[in-house]
Tab-separated table of C-alpha atoms in Angstrom:
chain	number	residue	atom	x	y	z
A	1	UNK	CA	111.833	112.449	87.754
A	2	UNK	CA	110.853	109.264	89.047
A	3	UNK	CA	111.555	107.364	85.624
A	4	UNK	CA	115.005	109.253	85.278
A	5	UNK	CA	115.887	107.372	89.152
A	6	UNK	CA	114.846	103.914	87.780
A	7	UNK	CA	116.733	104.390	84.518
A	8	UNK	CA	120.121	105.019	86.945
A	9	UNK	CA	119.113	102.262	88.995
A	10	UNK	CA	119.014	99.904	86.127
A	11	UNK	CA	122.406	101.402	84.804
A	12	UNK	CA	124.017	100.536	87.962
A	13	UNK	CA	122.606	97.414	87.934
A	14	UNK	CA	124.069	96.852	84.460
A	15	UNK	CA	127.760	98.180	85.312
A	16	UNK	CA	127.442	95.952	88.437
A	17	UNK	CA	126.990	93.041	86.293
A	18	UNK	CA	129.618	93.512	83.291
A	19	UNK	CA	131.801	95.150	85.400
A	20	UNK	CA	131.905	93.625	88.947
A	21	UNK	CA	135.199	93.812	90.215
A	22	UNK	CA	135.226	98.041	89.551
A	23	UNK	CA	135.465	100.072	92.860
A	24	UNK	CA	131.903	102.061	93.977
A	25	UNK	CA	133.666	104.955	92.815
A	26	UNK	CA	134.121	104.167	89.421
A	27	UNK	CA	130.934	102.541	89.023
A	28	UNK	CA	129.274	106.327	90.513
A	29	UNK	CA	131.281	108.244	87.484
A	30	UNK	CA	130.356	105.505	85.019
A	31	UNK	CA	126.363	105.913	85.793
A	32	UNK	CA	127.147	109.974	86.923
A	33	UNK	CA	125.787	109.860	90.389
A	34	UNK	CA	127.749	109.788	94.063
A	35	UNK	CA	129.537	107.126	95.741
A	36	UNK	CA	127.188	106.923	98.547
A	37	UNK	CA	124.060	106.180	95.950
A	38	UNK	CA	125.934	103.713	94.305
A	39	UNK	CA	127.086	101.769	97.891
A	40	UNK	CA	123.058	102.232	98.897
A	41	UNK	CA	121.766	100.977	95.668
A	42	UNK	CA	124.317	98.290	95.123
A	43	UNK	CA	122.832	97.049	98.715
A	44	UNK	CA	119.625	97.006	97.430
A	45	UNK	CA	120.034	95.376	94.479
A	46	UNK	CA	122.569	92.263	95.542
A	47	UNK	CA	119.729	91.710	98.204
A	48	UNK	CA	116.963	90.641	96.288
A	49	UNK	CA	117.759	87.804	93.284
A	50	UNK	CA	118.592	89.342	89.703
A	51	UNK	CA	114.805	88.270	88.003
A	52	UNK	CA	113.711	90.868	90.271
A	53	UNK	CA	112.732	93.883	88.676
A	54	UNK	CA	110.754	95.749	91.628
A	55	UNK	CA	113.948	96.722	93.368
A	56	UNK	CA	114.561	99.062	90.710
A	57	UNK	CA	111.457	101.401	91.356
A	58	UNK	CA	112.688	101.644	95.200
A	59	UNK	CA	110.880	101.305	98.116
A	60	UNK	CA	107.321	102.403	99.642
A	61	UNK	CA	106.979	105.711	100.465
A	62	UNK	CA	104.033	105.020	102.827
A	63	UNK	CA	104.127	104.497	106.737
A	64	UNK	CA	104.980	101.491	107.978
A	65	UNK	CA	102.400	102.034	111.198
A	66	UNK	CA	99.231	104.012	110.457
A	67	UNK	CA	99.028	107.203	113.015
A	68	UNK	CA	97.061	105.845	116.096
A	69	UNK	CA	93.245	106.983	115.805
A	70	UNK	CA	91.251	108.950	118.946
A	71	UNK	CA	89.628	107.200	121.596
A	72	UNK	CA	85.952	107.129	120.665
A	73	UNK	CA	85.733	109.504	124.240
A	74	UNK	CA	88.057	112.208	122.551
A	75	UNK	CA	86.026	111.997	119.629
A	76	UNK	CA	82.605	112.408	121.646
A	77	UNK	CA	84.017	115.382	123.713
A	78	UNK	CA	85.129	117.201	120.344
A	79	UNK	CA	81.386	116.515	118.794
A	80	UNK	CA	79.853	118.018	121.684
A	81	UNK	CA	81.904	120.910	121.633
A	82	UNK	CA	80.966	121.077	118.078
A	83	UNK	CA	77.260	120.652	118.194
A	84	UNK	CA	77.076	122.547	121.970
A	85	UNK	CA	79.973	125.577	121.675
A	86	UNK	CA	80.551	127.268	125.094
A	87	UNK	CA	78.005	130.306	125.323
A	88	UNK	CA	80.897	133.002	125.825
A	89	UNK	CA	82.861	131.963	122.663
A	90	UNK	CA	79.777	133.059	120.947
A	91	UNK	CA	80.217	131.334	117.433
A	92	UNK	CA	80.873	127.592	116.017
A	93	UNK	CA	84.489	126.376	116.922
A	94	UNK	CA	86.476	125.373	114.299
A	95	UNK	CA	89.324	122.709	114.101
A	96	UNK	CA	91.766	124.886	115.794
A	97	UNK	CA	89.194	125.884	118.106
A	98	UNK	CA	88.398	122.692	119.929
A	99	UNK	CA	91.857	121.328	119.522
């Protein structure tokens, strides 16, 4: 699927370029895809200079900001639970357990 997106981005890319003054609408039928693809793609690619290839195989899909990580006391408190499980639950907690 992935190759099929880059292949339509580099179609638009081409249209764009032999056929600049056409409306986003008729560059969408040309390369078979909606108006509002075309107007974000066409964004994309006019940002970036035209040697650039990487625009074409679209942006990260990982998280700009890592999830924050548990205070070392959190993770103490769920060890001890672990390792030291209150008498009356009368088994090893689990994940869901402690949490």
């Amino acid at each position: 699927m992935e190759e099929e997106w880059v292949v339509k981005r580099c179609q638009l890319r081409q249209v764009w370029l032999e056929h600049p003054e056409w409306s986003r609408q008729k560059m969408a039928e040309a390369v078979g895809c909606s108006k509002s693809w075309v107007k974000k793609w066409l964004h994309r690619i006019r940002s970036v200079p035209l040697e650039d290839q990487q625009v074409m195989y679209g942006l990260s899909r990982t998280p700009k900001h890592p999830p924050p990580g548990f205070s070392p006391e959190v993770i103490n408190k769920i060890l001890e639970i672990r390792d030291h499980p209150p008498r009356l639950l009368g088994r090893t907690p689990g994940p869901l357990t402690i949490l």
